[in-house]
Coordinates of C-alpha atoms in Angstrom, one line a residue:
Chain A
M1 CA -130.4 209.9 -90.4
Q2 CA -133.8 211.4 -91.4
E3 CA -132.2 213.6 -94.0
Y4 CA -130.9 210.2 -96.0
L5 CA -134.0 208.9 -96.1
S6 CA -135.7 212.0 -97.4
T7 CA -133.2 212.4 -99.8
F8 CA -133.5 208.7 -100.9
I9 CA -137.2 208.4 -101.3
G10 CA -137.4 211.8 -102.9
S11 CA -134.9 211.0 -105.4
I12 CA -136.7 207.8 -106.1
F13 CA -140.5 209.0 -106.3
V14 CA -140.8 213.0 -106.0
E15 CA -137.6 213.9 -108.4
N16 CA -137.9 210.5 -110.7
M17 CA -135.2 211.2 -113.5
I18 CA -137.9 210.2 -116.0
F19 CA -141.0 211.3 -114.8
A20 CA -140.1 214.5 -113.4
Y21 CA -136.8 215.8 -115.6
F22 CA -137.4 213.2 -118.7
L23 CA -133.7 212.3 -118.2
G24 CA -131.9 209.2 -120.2
M25 CA -135.0 209.2 -122.5
C26 CA -133.1 208.1 -125.5
S27 CA -132.0 204.8 -124.0
Y28 CA -135.2 204.4 -122.2
L29 CA -137.4 204.6 -125.5
A30 CA -134.9 202.5 -127.5
V31 CA -134.3 199.7 -125.0
S32 CA -137.9 199.2 -123.4
K33 CA -139.2 197.1 -125.9
N34 CA -139.0 193.9 -123.4
V35 CA -138.5 193.7 -119.7
K36 CA -135.3 191.8 -119.4
T37 CA -133.3 194.0 -121.5
A38 CA -134.6 197.1 -119.8
M39 CA -133.7 195.4 -116.4
G40 CA -130.5 194.8 -117.7
L41 CA -129.8 198.5 -118.9
G42 CA -131.5 199.9 -115.5
I43 CA -129.1 197.8 -113.4
A44 CA -126.2 199.4 -115.5
V45 CA -127.3 202.8 -115.6
A46 CA -128.1 202.7 -111.4
F47 CA -124.5 201.3 -110.9
V48 CA -122.7 204.0 -113.2
L49 CA -124.6 206.6 -111.7
T50 CA -123.9 205.5 -107.7
V51 CA -120.3 205.1 -108.8
T52 CA -119.8 208.6 -110.7
L53 CA -121.8 210.8 -108.8
P54 CA -119.8 210.7 -105.3
V55 CA -116.4 210.9 -107.4
N56 CA -117.7 214.1 -109.2
Y57 CA -119.1 215.1 -105.8
L58 CA -115.5 215.2 -104.3
L59 CA -113.9 216.7 -107.2
E60 CA -116.2 219.6 -107.5
N61 CA -115.8 220.3 -104.1
H62 CA -112.1 219.6 -103.6
V63 CA -110.9 220.9 -107.0
L64 CA -113.5 222.5 -109.1
K65 CA -115.5 225.0 -107.1
A66 CA -114.3 228.5 -106.5
G67 CA -111.9 228.6 -103.6
A68 CA -112.0 224.7 -103.6
L69 CA -108.2 224.3 -103.8
S70 CA -107.8 226.2 -100.8
W71 CA -106.5 223.0 -99.0
L72 CA -103.4 223.5 -101.1
G73 CA -102.3 226.7 -99.2
D74 CA -103.6 230.3 -99.1
Q75 CA -102.6 231.2 -102.4
F76 CA -105.2 229.1 -104.1
D77 CA -108.1 230.6 -102.4
S78 CA -109.2 232.3 -105.2
V79 CA -108.3 229.9 -108.2
N80 CA -112.0 228.9 -109.8
L81 CA -112.0 226.0 -112.0
S82 CA -115.4 225.7 -112.5
F83 CA -115.4 226.1 -116.2
L84 CA -113.5 222.9 -116.5
S85 CA -116.7 221.4 -114.6
F86 CA -118.5 220.1 -117.8
I87 CA -115.2 218.4 -119.0
I88 CA -114.1 216.8 -116.1
F89 CA -117.6 215.3 -115.1
I90 CA -118.0 213.8 -118.6
A91 CA -114.3 212.4 -118.6
V92 CA -115.1 210.7 -115.1
I93 CA -118.2 209.4 -116.5
A94 CA -116.7 207.9 -119.6
S95 CA -113.6 206.4 -117.8
V96 CA -115.8 204.6 -115.1
V97 CA -117.8 203.0 -117.9
Q98 CA -114.6 202.1 -119.6
I99 CA -113.4 200.4 -116.3
I100 CA -116.5 198.8 -115.5
E101 CA -116.5 197.3 -119.0
M102 CA -113.0 196.0 -118.8
I103 CA -113.6 194.5 -115.3
L104 CA -116.8 192.7 -116.4
E105 CA -115.2 191.5 -119.4
K106 CA -112.4 190.1 -117.4
F107 CA -114.1 188.5 -114.4
M108 CA -118.0 188.4 -115.1
P109 CA -118.1 187.5 -118.6
A110 CA -121.7 186.2 -118.5
L111 CA -122.7 189.6 -116.9
Y112 CA -120.7 191.3 -119.7
N113 CA -122.5 189.6 -122.5
S114 CA -125.8 190.3 -121.2
L115 CA -125.0 194.0 -120.4
G116 CA -122.2 194.5 -123.0
I117 CA -124.2 196.1 -125.5
F118 CA -125.6 198.9 -123.1
L119 CA -122.2 199.9 -121.6
P120 CA -121.1 202.2 -124.2
L121 CA -124.3 203.8 -124.3
I122 CA -124.5 204.8 -120.6
A123 CA -121.6 207.1 -121.1
V124 CA -123.8 209.4 -123.3
N125 CA -127.1 209.0 -120.8
C126 CA -128.4 211.8 -120.1
A127 CA -129.5 210.8 -116.4
I128 CA -126.1 210.3 -115.5
M129 CA -124.6 213.3 -116.7
G130 CA -128.0 215.0 -115.2
G131 CA -127.3 213.5 -111.8
S132 CA -123.8 215.1 -111.7
L133 CA -125.2 218.3 -112.5
F134 CA -128.0 218.5 -110.3
M135 CA -125.7 217.3 -107.5
Q136 CA -123.9 220.7 -108.6
Q137 CA -126.8 222.7 -108.4
K138 CA -128.2 221.0 -105.1
D139 CA -125.0 221.5 -103.2
F140 CA -125.4 218.6 -100.9
A141 CA -124.0 218.8 -97.4
N142 CA -121.7 215.5 -97.8
V143 CA -120.7 212.9 -99.9
G144 CA -123.1 210.4 -98.3
I145 CA -126.0 212.3 -99.2
A146 CA -124.5 212.6 -102.4
T147 CA -124.4 209.1 -102.9
T148 CA -127.9 208.2 -101.4
Y149 CA -129.1 210.7 -103.8
A150 CA -126.9 208.9 -106.8
L151 CA -128.6 205.4 -105.6
G152 CA -132.2 207.0 -105.2
S153 CA -132.0 208.1 -108.7
G154 CA -130.5 205.1 -110.2
I155 CA -133.3 203.0 -108.6
G156 CA -136.0 205.7 -109.7
W157 CA -134.6 205.4 -113.2
L158 CA -134.5 201.6 -113.0
L159 CA -138.4 201.6 -111.8
A160 CA -139.1 203.7 -114.7
I161 CA -137.6 201.6 -117.6
I162 CA -139.0 198.4 -116.0
G163 CA -142.6 199.9 -115.8
I164 CA -142.7 200.9 -119.4
A165 CA -141.1 197.9 -120.6
A166 CA -143.7 195.9 -118.9
I167 CA -146.6 198.0 -120.4
R168 CA -145.0 198.1 -123.9
E169 CA -145.1 194.1 -123.8
K170 CA -148.9 194.0 -123.4
L171 CA -149.3 196.9 -125.6
Q172 CA -148.6 194.5 -128.9
Y173 CA -152.3 192.8 -128.2
S174 CA -153.7 196.6 -128.3
D175 CA -155.3 198.2 -131.2
I176 CA -153.6 201.6 -131.7
P177 CA -154.1 204.2 -134.3
K178 CA -151.2 203.1 -136.9
P179 CA -149.4 206.6 -136.8
L180 CA -149.0 206.5 -133.0
K181 CA -147.5 203.1 -133.0
G182 CA -144.2 202.5 -131.3
L183 CA -142.6 205.7 -130.5
G184 CA -146.0 207.8 -130.4
M185 CA -147.6 205.8 -128.0
A186 CA -144.5 205.4 -125.7
F187 CA -144.6 209.0 -125.1
I188 CA -148.1 208.9 -124.3
L189 CA -147.5 206.4 -122.0
T190 CA -144.6 208.0 -120.0
A191 CA -146.6 211.4 -119.8
L192 CA -149.5 209.4 -118.1
M193 CA -147.0 207.7 -115.9
G194 CA -145.4 211.1 -115.4
F195 CA -148.7 212.4 -114.2
G196 CA -149.1 209.5 -111.8
F197 CA -145.7 210.1 -110.1
M198 CA -146.8 213.9 -109.8
S199 CA -149.1 212.6 -107.1
F200 CA -145.8 211.7 -105.0
S201 CA -144.5 215.2 -104.9
G202 CA -146.4 216.0 -101.8
I203 CA -144.6 213.5 -99.8
K204 CA -142.3 215.1 -97.0
I205 CA -140.6 212.7 -94.6
Chain B
M1 CA -125.6 224.2 -153.3
S2 CA -125.4 220.6 -154.8
P3 CA -128.5 218.6 -154.6
K4 CA -126.9 216.1 -152.3
N5 CA -126.1 218.5 -149.6
K6 CA -129.3 220.3 -149.8
L7 CA -130.9 216.8 -148.9
I8 CA -128.4 216.8 -146.0
L9 CA -129.6 220.0 -144.8
F10 CA -133.4 219.8 -144.9
N11 CA -133.9 215.8 -144.8
P12 CA -133.6 216.2 -141.1
L13 CA -136.3 219.0 -141.0
S14 CA -138.8 216.3 -141.7
K15 CA -138.2 212.7 -143.0
E16 CA -135.2 212.2 -141.0
N17 CA -136.1 214.3 -138.1
P18 CA -134.0 213.7 -135.2
V19 CA -136.9 213.6 -132.3
T20 CA -139.8 212.4 -134.0
V21 CA -138.1 209.8 -136.3
Q22 CA -134.5 209.2 -135.1
M23 CA -135.3 208.9 -131.6
L24 CA -132.6 211.1 -130.3
G25 CA -132.0 214.1 -128.0
I26 CA -135.7 213.6 -126.3
C27 CA -134.3 214.2 -122.7
S28 CA -133.2 217.9 -123.0
A29 CA -136.3 218.6 -125.4
L30 CA -138.8 218.6 -123.0
A31 CA -137.7 220.3 -119.7
V32 CA -137.2 223.6 -121.3
T33 CA -140.3 223.9 -123.5
S34 CA -142.7 225.2 -120.8
K35 CA -141.7 228.9 -122.5
L36 CA -141.0 230.0 -125.9
E37 CA -137.8 231.9 -125.3
P38 CA -135.9 229.2 -123.6
A39 CA -137.0 226.6 -126.3
I40 CA -135.4 229.3 -128.8
V41 CA -132.3 229.6 -127.0
M42 CA -132.0 226.1 -126.7
G43 CA -132.6 225.2 -130.0
I44 CA -129.7 227.7 -131.1
S45 CA -127.3 226.3 -128.6
V46 CA -128.0 222.6 -129.7
I47 CA -127.4 223.9 -133.4
A48 CA -124.1 225.8 -132.9
V49 CA -123.1 222.9 -130.8
V50 CA -123.7 220.0 -133.1
A51 CA -122.9 222.1 -136.3
L52 CA -119.3 223.0 -134.7
S53 CA -118.7 219.5 -133.3
N54 CA -119.5 217.9 -136.6
V55 CA -116.9 220.4 -138.3
V56 CA -114.4 219.7 -135.9
I57 CA -114.8 216.1 -135.4
S58 CA -114.8 215.8 -139.4
L59 CA -111.7 217.6 -139.8
L60 CA -109.9 215.5 -137.2
R61 CA -111.5 212.3 -138.5
N62 CA -108.4 210.8 -139.8
T63 CA -106.1 211.3 -136.9
I64 CA -108.4 210.0 -134.0
P65 CA -107.1 207.0 -132.3
G66 CA -109.6 204.4 -132.6
R67 CA -109.3 203.3 -129.0
I68 CA -110.2 206.8 -127.5
R69 CA -112.7 207.7 -130.2
I70 CA -115.2 208.4 -127.9
I71 CA -113.5 209.9 -125.2
V72 CA -112.5 212.4 -128.1
Q73 CA -115.9 213.2 -129.1
L74 CA -116.9 213.7 -125.7
V75 CA -114.1 216.1 -125.0
V76 CA -114.8 218.3 -128.0
V77 CA -118.5 218.3 -127.3
A78 CA -118.1 219.2 -123.4
A79 CA -115.5 222.0 -124.7
L80 CA -118.0 223.4 -127.1
V81 CA -120.8 223.3 -124.5
T82 CA -118.7 225.0 -121.7
V83 CA -118.2 227.8 -124.4
V84 CA -121.6 228.1 -125.2
N85 CA -122.6 228.1 -121.4
E86 CA -120.0 230.8 -120.6
V87 CA -121.4 232.7 -123.5
L88 CA -124.9 232.5 -122.3
K89 CA -123.9 233.4 -118.8
A90 CA -122.3 236.7 -120.2
F91 CA -124.5 237.7 -122.7
A92 CA -128.0 236.0 -122.0
Y93 CA -128.0 236.1 -117.9
D94 CA -131.8 235.5 -117.8
V95 CA -132.2 232.6 -120.1
S96 CA -129.3 230.9 -118.6
K97 CA -130.8 231.2 -115.5
Q98 CA -133.9 229.3 -116.8
L99 CA -131.8 226.8 -118.7
S100 CA -129.7 226.0 -115.7
V101 CA -128.5 222.3 -116.0
F102 CA -129.9 222.1 -119.4
I103 CA -127.6 223.6 -121.2
G104 CA -124.8 221.1 -119.6
L105 CA -127.1 218.3 -120.8
I106 CA -126.4 218.8 -124.4
I107 CA -122.7 217.2 -124.0
T108 CA -125.4 213.7 -123.5
N109 CA -127.7 214.9 -125.7
C110 CA -127.9 212.0 -128.3
I111 CA -128.0 214.3 -131.3
V112 CA -124.7 215.4 -131.0
M113 CA -123.1 211.8 -130.4
G114 CA -125.4 210.3 -132.9
R115 CA -124.4 212.6 -135.8
L116 CA -120.7 212.4 -134.9
E117 CA -120.6 208.8 -135.0
A118 CA -123.1 208.5 -137.8
F119 CA -122.0 211.3 -140.3
A120 CA -119.0 213.4 -139.1
L121 CA -116.5 210.6 -138.9
G122 CA -117.3 209.6 -142.3
N123 CA -117.7 212.8 -144.4
K124 CA -115.9 215.8 -145.0
P125 CA -116.3 218.9 -143.3
L126 CA -118.9 221.0 -145.4
P127 CA -121.2 218.1 -145.4
A128 CA -120.6 217.6 -141.9
F129 CA -121.5 221.2 -141.2
L130 CA -124.6 221.1 -143.4
D131 CA -125.6 217.8 -141.5
G132 CA -125.2 219.4 -138.2
V133 CA -127.1 222.9 -139.1
G134 CA -129.9 220.6 -140.5
N135 CA -130.2 218.0 -137.5
G136 CA -129.9 221.0 -135.0
L137 CA -132.6 222.9 -136.8
G138 CA -134.9 219.9 -136.9
Y139 CA -134.5 219.4 -133.1
A140 CA -134.9 223.1 -132.7
L141 CA -138.1 223.0 -134.9
I142 CA -139.9 220.7 -132.6
L143 CA -138.7 222.5 -129.6
I144 CA -140.2 225.8 -130.8
V145 CA -143.3 223.8 -132.0
V146 CA -143.8 222.2 -128.4
G147 CA -143.1 225.7 -126.6
F148 CA -145.3 227.8 -128.8
F149 CA -148.1 225.6 -127.9
R150 CA -147.4 225.2 -124.2
E151 CA -146.7 228.7 -123.5
L152 CA -149.7 229.9 -125.4
L153 CA -152.3 227.2 -124.3
G154 CA -150.6 227.5 -120.7
S155 CA -149.8 231.0 -119.9
G156 CA -151.9 232.7 -122.7
T157 CA -148.7 234.5 -123.4
L158 CA -145.9 234.0 -126.3
F159 CA -142.4 235.7 -125.2
G160 CA -144.1 236.6 -122.1
F161 CA -146.7 239.1 -123.6
Q162 CA -150.0 238.4 -123.3
V163 CA -151.6 237.4 -126.4
I164 CA -154.9 235.9 -125.4
P165 CA -157.2 238.9 -125.4
D166 CA -159.1 239.7 -122.3
K167 CA -162.1 239.9 -123.8
L168 CA -162.0 236.0 -124.3
Y169 CA -161.3 235.5 -120.5
E170 CA -164.4 237.6 -119.8
I171 CA -166.2 235.0 -121.6
G172 CA -165.1 232.1 -119.5
Y173 CA -161.8 231.2 -121.4
E174 CA -159.1 229.9 -118.8
N175 CA -155.5 229.2 -119.2
N176 CA -154.9 225.3 -119.3
G177 CA -152.6 225.2 -116.1
L178 CA -151.8 221.1 -117.5
M179 CA -149.9 222.3 -120.3
I180 CA -147.3 223.7 -118.2
L181 CA -146.6 220.8 -116.5
P182 CA -143.8 218.8 -117.9
P183 CA -145.4 215.5 -118.9
M184 CA -147.6 217.6 -121.2
A185 CA -144.5 218.4 -123.4
L186 CA -144.5 214.6 -124.4
I187 CA -147.9 214.8 -125.2
V188 CA -147.6 217.5 -127.4
V189 CA -144.6 215.7 -129.1
A190 CA -146.5 212.4 -129.6
C191 CA -149.3 214.9 -131.4
I192 CA -146.6 215.8 -133.7
I193 CA -145.7 212.5 -134.5
W194 CA -149.4 211.3 -134.9
I195 CA -149.5 214.1 -137.4
Q196 CA -146.3 213.5 -139.2
R197 CA -146.9 209.7 -139.5
S198 CA -150.5 210.0 -140.6
K199 CA -149.1 212.2 -143.7
D200 CA -145.9 210.1 -144.4
K201 CA -147.0 206.4 -144.1
E202 CA -143.3 205.1 -144.5
L203 CA -142.6 206.3 -141.2
Q204 CA -145.4 204.0 -139.4
E205 CA -143.7 201.2 -137.1
K206 CA -144.7 197.8 -137.8
N207 CA -145.5 196.5 -134.2
Chain C
M1 CA -97.7 206.5 -138.5
N2 CA -99.4 203.7 -136.9
K3 CA -102.8 205.3 -135.4
D4 CA -103.6 202.6 -132.9
S5 CA -100.0 202.8 -131.1
N6 CA -100.1 203.5 -127.6
I7 CA -97.6 206.4 -128.1
Y8 CA -99.8 207.9 -130.6
T9 CA -102.9 207.6 -128.5
L10 CA -100.8 209.0 -125.5
I11 CA -99.5 212.0 -127.6
Y12 CA -102.7 212.7 -128.9
A13 CA -104.8 212.6 -125.7
S14 CA -102.1 214.7 -124.1
V15 CA -102.0 217.6 -126.7
M16 CA -105.7 217.6 -127.0
V17 CA -106.5 217.8 -123.2
I18 CA -103.9 220.7 -123.3
L19 CA -105.6 222.6 -126.2
V20 CA -108.7 222.4 -124.6
A21 CA -108.1 223.2 -121.6
L22 CA -106.5 226.6 -122.6
I23 CA -109.2 227.4 -125.0
L24 CA -111.7 227.0 -122.1
A25 CA -109.5 229.0 -119.4
Y26 CA -109.3 231.8 -122.3
T27 CA -113.1 232.2 -122.7
S28 CA -113.9 231.9 -119.1
E29 CA -111.2 234.6 -118.2
T30 CA -112.2 236.8 -121.0
L31 CA -116.1 236.6 -120.0
R32 CA -115.9 236.4 -116.0
P33 CA -116.1 240.3 -115.6
Q34 CA -119.3 240.3 -117.8
Q35 CA -120.6 237.3 -116.0
A36 CA -120.0 238.5 -112.6
K37 CA -121.7 242.0 -113.4
N38 CA -124.8 240.2 -114.7
E39 CA -124.9 238.4 -111.0
A40 CA -124.7 241.3 -109.2
I41 CA -127.2 243.2 -111.5
D42 CA -129.6 240.3 -111.1
K43 CA -129.3 240.7 -107.1
M44 CA -129.7 244.3 -107.3
R45 CA -132.8 244.1 -109.3
Q46 CA -134.0 241.7 -106.4
I47 CA -133.1 244.1 -103.8
L48 CA -134.7 247.0 -105.5
T49 CA -138.0 244.9 -105.9
S50 CA -138.3 244.5 -102.3
I51 CA -138.3 248.1 -101.6
N52 CA -141.0 248.4 -104.2
V53 CA -138.8 250.3 -106.9
E54 CA -138.9 248.9 -110.6
S55 CA -135.4 248.5 -112.3
T56 CA -134.4 247.1 -115.8
N57 CA -130.9 245.9 -116.5
A58 CA -129.7 249.2 -117.7
N59 CA -130.7 251.5 -114.5
A60 CA -130.2 248.6 -111.7
E61 CA -127.1 249.8 -110.9
E62 CA -127.7 253.5 -110.5
L63 CA -130.5 253.2 -108.8
Y64 CA -129.1 251.1 -106.4
D65 CA -126.3 253.1 -105.6
K66 CA -128.7 256.0 -105.2
L67 CA -131.2 254.3 -102.7
I68 CA -129.2 252.2 -100.7
V69 CA -127.3 254.7 -98.1
D70 CA -125.6 252.1 -95.9
T71 CA -124.8 248.4 -95.8
Y72 CA -123.4 246.2 -92.7
L73 CA -123.4 242.9 -91.3
I74 CA -124.9 241.7 -88.1
N75 CA -123.7 239.0 -85.9
S76 CA -126.2 236.4 -84.1
Q77 CA -126.5 238.7 -81.0
G78 CA -127.8 241.6 -83.4
N79 CA -124.6 243.8 -83.3
K80 CA -122.9 245.4 -86.3
V81 CA -119.7 243.9 -87.6
D82 CA -117.6 245.1 -90.6
G83 CA -118.0 243.2 -94.0
N84 CA -119.3 243.6 -97.7
A85 CA -123.1 243.1 -96.9
F86 CA -123.8 243.0 -100.3
A87 CA -121.3 240.1 -101.2
V88 CA -121.9 237.7 -98.3
E89 CA -123.2 234.4 -99.3
L90 CA -126.1 233.4 -96.9
T91 CA -126.1 230.0 -97.8
E92 CA -122.4 229.7 -96.7
E93 CA -123.1 231.6 -93.4
L94 CA -126.1 229.2 -92.7
R95 CA -123.5 226.3 -92.8
K96 CA -121.8 227.8 -89.9
P97 CA -122.4 227.3 -86.2
I98 CA -124.9 229.9 -84.9
E99 CA -122.5 232.1 -83.2
E100 CA -120.4 232.7 -86.0
R101 CA -123.3 233.7 -88.5
N102 CA -123.1 237.4 -90.1
Y103 CA -126.4 238.4 -91.5
P104 CA -126.4 241.2 -94.2
V105 CA -128.4 244.3 -93.4
L106 CA -129.0 247.2 -96.5
V107 CA -130.5 250.3 -95.7
A108 CA -132.5 252.0 -98.1
D109 CA -133.5 255.5 -98.0
I110 CA -137.0 256.2 -99.6
E111 CA -137.9 259.8 -99.7
G112 CA -136.2 260.3 -96.1
S113 CA -137.5 257.3 -94.3
L114 CA -135.1 254.1 -93.7
K115 CA -136.0 250.7 -94.6
Y116 CA -134.3 247.9 -93.9
V117 CA -133.5 245.2 -96.1
L118 CA -132.9 241.5 -95.1
S119 CA -131.8 238.5 -96.9
L120 CA -133.2 235.1 -96.6
R121 CA -132.9 231.4 -97.6
G122 CA -134.9 228.1 -97.6
A123 CA -135.8 225.4 -99.6
G124 CA -138.9 224.5 -101.7
L125 CA -140.2 221.5 -103.3
W126 CA -137.2 221.0 -105.7
G127 CA -134.4 223.2 -104.6
P128 CA -133.2 226.6 -103.0
L129 CA -135.5 229.4 -102.5
W130 CA -134.4 233.0 -101.5
G131 CA -136.1 236.1 -100.9
F132 CA -135.2 239.7 -99.5
I133 CA -137.9 241.5 -97.2
S134 CA -138.0 244.9 -96.2
L135 CA -138.8 246.2 -93.4
D136 CA -140.4 250.0 -92.4
D137 CA -138.3 252.2 -90.1
D138 CA -140.2 250.6 -87.0
K139 CA -138.6 247.5 -87.9
K140 CA -141.7 245.6 -87.5
T141 CA -143.9 246.1 -90.4
I142 CA -143.4 244.7 -94.0
Y143 CA -142.5 247.7 -96.6
G144 CA -142.0 245.1 -99.5
A145 CA -140.9 241.7 -100.6
S146 CA -139.4 239.7 -103.3
F147 CA -138.7 236.0 -103.7
G148 CA -136.7 233.7 -106.1
H149 CA -136.5 229.9 -106.4
A150 CA -134.1 227.7 -108.4
G151 CA -136.7 225.4 -109.9
E152 CA -140.1 225.1 -108.4
T153 CA -143.2 223.6 -111.0
P154 CA -143.9 226.3 -113.4
G155 CA -147.2 227.6 -113.0
L156 CA -147.5 226.4 -109.4
G157 CA -145.0 226.8 -107.0
A158 CA -143.0 229.3 -109.5
E159 CA -145.5 232.0 -109.1
I160 CA -144.1 233.0 -105.8
E161 CA -141.3 234.9 -108.1
K162 CA -144.7 236.9 -109.3
P163 CA -145.1 240.5 -108.4
F164 CA -148.9 239.9 -106.9
F165 CA -147.1 237.0 -104.4
A166 CA -144.4 239.6 -103.1
Q167 CA -147.1 242.4 -102.9
A168 CA -149.3 240.4 -100.8
F169 CA -146.6 240.8 -98.0
I170 CA -147.0 244.6 -98.0
G171 CA -147.8 246.0 -94.7
K172 CA -147.8 242.6 -92.6
R173 CA -146.5 242.7 -89.3
I174 CA -143.7 240.5 -88.2
F175 CA -144.6 241.2 -84.6
N176 CA -148.1 240.7 -82.7
Q177 CA -149.6 243.2 -80.5
E178 CA -147.6 242.3 -77.3
G179 CA -144.4 242.6 -79.3
T180 CA -143.7 238.7 -79.5
F181 CA -142.1 237.7 -83.0
T182 CA -144.6 235.6 -85.0
S183 CA -143.5 235.9 -88.5
V184 CA -145.9 236.2 -91.1
A185 CA -147.7 232.9 -92.2
I186 CA -148.7 231.1 -95.6
V187 CA -151.8 229.8 -95.5
K188 CA -154.2 227.6 -98.1
P189 CA -156.0 230.3 -99.8
G190 CA -159.3 230.8 -98.2
R191 CA -157.7 229.6 -94.6
T192 CA -156.8 232.0 -91.7
V193 CA -154.9 231.7 -89.0
Q194 CA -155.2 233.0 -85.5
G195 CA -152.6 235.4 -83.9
K196 CA -150.6 236.6 -86.7
D197 CA -150.5 238.0 -90.1
Y198 CA -150.7 235.8 -93.0
V199 CA -150.7 235.8 -96.7
D200 CA -152.4 233.6 -99.1
G201 CA -150.4 230.8 -100.5
I202 CA -150.6 229.5 -104.2
S203 CA -153.0 227.0 -104.9
G204 CA -151.5 224.0 -106.2
G205 CA -147.8 225.2 -104.5
T206 CA -148.4 223.9 -101.1
I207 CA -145.1 222.6 -100.6
T208 CA -143.4 226.0 -101.8
G209 CA -145.5 227.6 -99.9
Q210 CA -144.4 226.0 -97.0
G211 CA -141.1 226.6 -97.9
V212 CA -141.7 230.1 -97.9
D213 CA -143.5 230.0 -94.7
A214 CA -140.3 228.2 -93.0
M215 CA -137.9 230.4 -94.8
L216 CA -139.8 233.4 -93.4
F217 CA -139.6 232.2 -89.9
S218 CA -136.2 231.1 -89.5
G219 CA -134.8 233.5 -91.7
L220 CA -136.5 236.6 -89.8
E221 CA -135.8 235.0 -86.7
A222 CA -132.3 235.0 -86.9
Y223 CA -132.3 239.0 -87.4
K224 CA -134.8 238.8 -84.0
P225 CA -132.0 240.4 -81.7
F226 CA -131.1 243.3 -84.5
L227 CA -134.7 244.5 -84.9
T228 CA -136.0 244.2 -81.1
K229 CA -132.6 246.4 -80.3
E230 CA -133.2 250.1 -79.9

């Protein structure tokens, strides 16, 4: 139980996708001009991350890894398909996004209309691919921990984008040097928030 | 080279720089720039992937079925990135260890997908190739500048060799440890944007 | 031909997938021996560092073959068992129940005296840590060490990779005067600790230091039956 909790808290604060690794910055910068749309994108990212990462975890451990196919029989012991992992991961992510898009369109048109424009963007969001790649590197013990990690990272990303959107809304009233307006200031703000989040790095549960 | 092709190749270095102007590919740009060497390898990898995937997609552009367009692009990019990753592991093992997951993240680097969508799908292979090289160079340029300053000020070295003379340390100069921390990459990019946009007023944002 | 028909889309997708899979399989097969060699050389260099021998990518294999005279596995009772000590994945072993684990021991011959290289695994702030510790022929005093990490903070935790950190371990004892196992502690720079040998941690890299401390304790403790055996 403790392992789940520490993975969860750790992935939200300590290893925040935005502030520690700067993953998913493209859409983070493009869609953080107001809180409402930022929230929409954040929720969509968190959701897709939580769905795709466990799927990729299972594929990684039962199909792709060296020796992962041994459940098919002893002769498959030496098969190593890890060179396919990038393609499989991105294919899973793209298809999950596609399926979610279709389901939402059919059953929840209101939500689809508010999220619709972001969904195709999500397939190429670095945070989601990054989640799967970190999963591969960290070698989680079981699928439960991997899911917890995915959920935590998603929530961390959501927090980050809401935070910056809220600040950027207020920023319209500040007197910023002209060349720094917009993108430049967003970078500096993210850096400062990143420094803030670094203070979480001592947390151990 | 025709003037038009020249424009396609060189514009992304300044006026249409993918990182500082088009706002693309920032994700992976920053995590690998605390040292100069990985920044350069990352830059070269991205140039290779953008240029080649641009050519492949441009060659295929009239055959790709509309409904699976994005998936086709992703598969082509993912395949190229896998090849780059395997090649690095075989011939530049030390650097590939440092880059770790960030090579894989080239797949979702918005520059690649952005250029495929915006350029390769509607142009012939040669301009598409130049566009890819240009944008890759623009990205690499930013990476190298950021990597240069972070390694120089943060560790006092370049490519791992000490360049700040010992004398300077004796009179009290210290490496700025802050530069090595990830958020400083953002600040350095912001400074580049600041300089670029004060020179080129057209690029300034209105609100 | 209609580009949007289902059949066209399906055929297109299948042909593409097969082509891509073939290309990737070919590249990966061609490059795999080179990659495996790189990994082995990397590991050899870490082992050589732990016995205070400097090496380059070019001469690592030769030095390793010359200096490492014996390798074997030991089980949790400290008895020798058969197996390839160089290839054993400690991470995999640590997932097994304690009784089934096998730990690698590499024996180096440095100018006539035997050094025992032990392998360690642990976790730092961001990810896995690993290290090799070599002990003198009394199996109690540290002869050398090398550490590695997957992604500790550059400039802070990542400093454990640097020679100055590893070299601080030379000459430290992992058993106290009474012969009880104590490991070597990592302390904040300037602090001290009673009853065992210690090494200064990295300032600003406290969590990584704690990770190394824990890795040393649990890792070396696993070898205790082997080390205390006559």
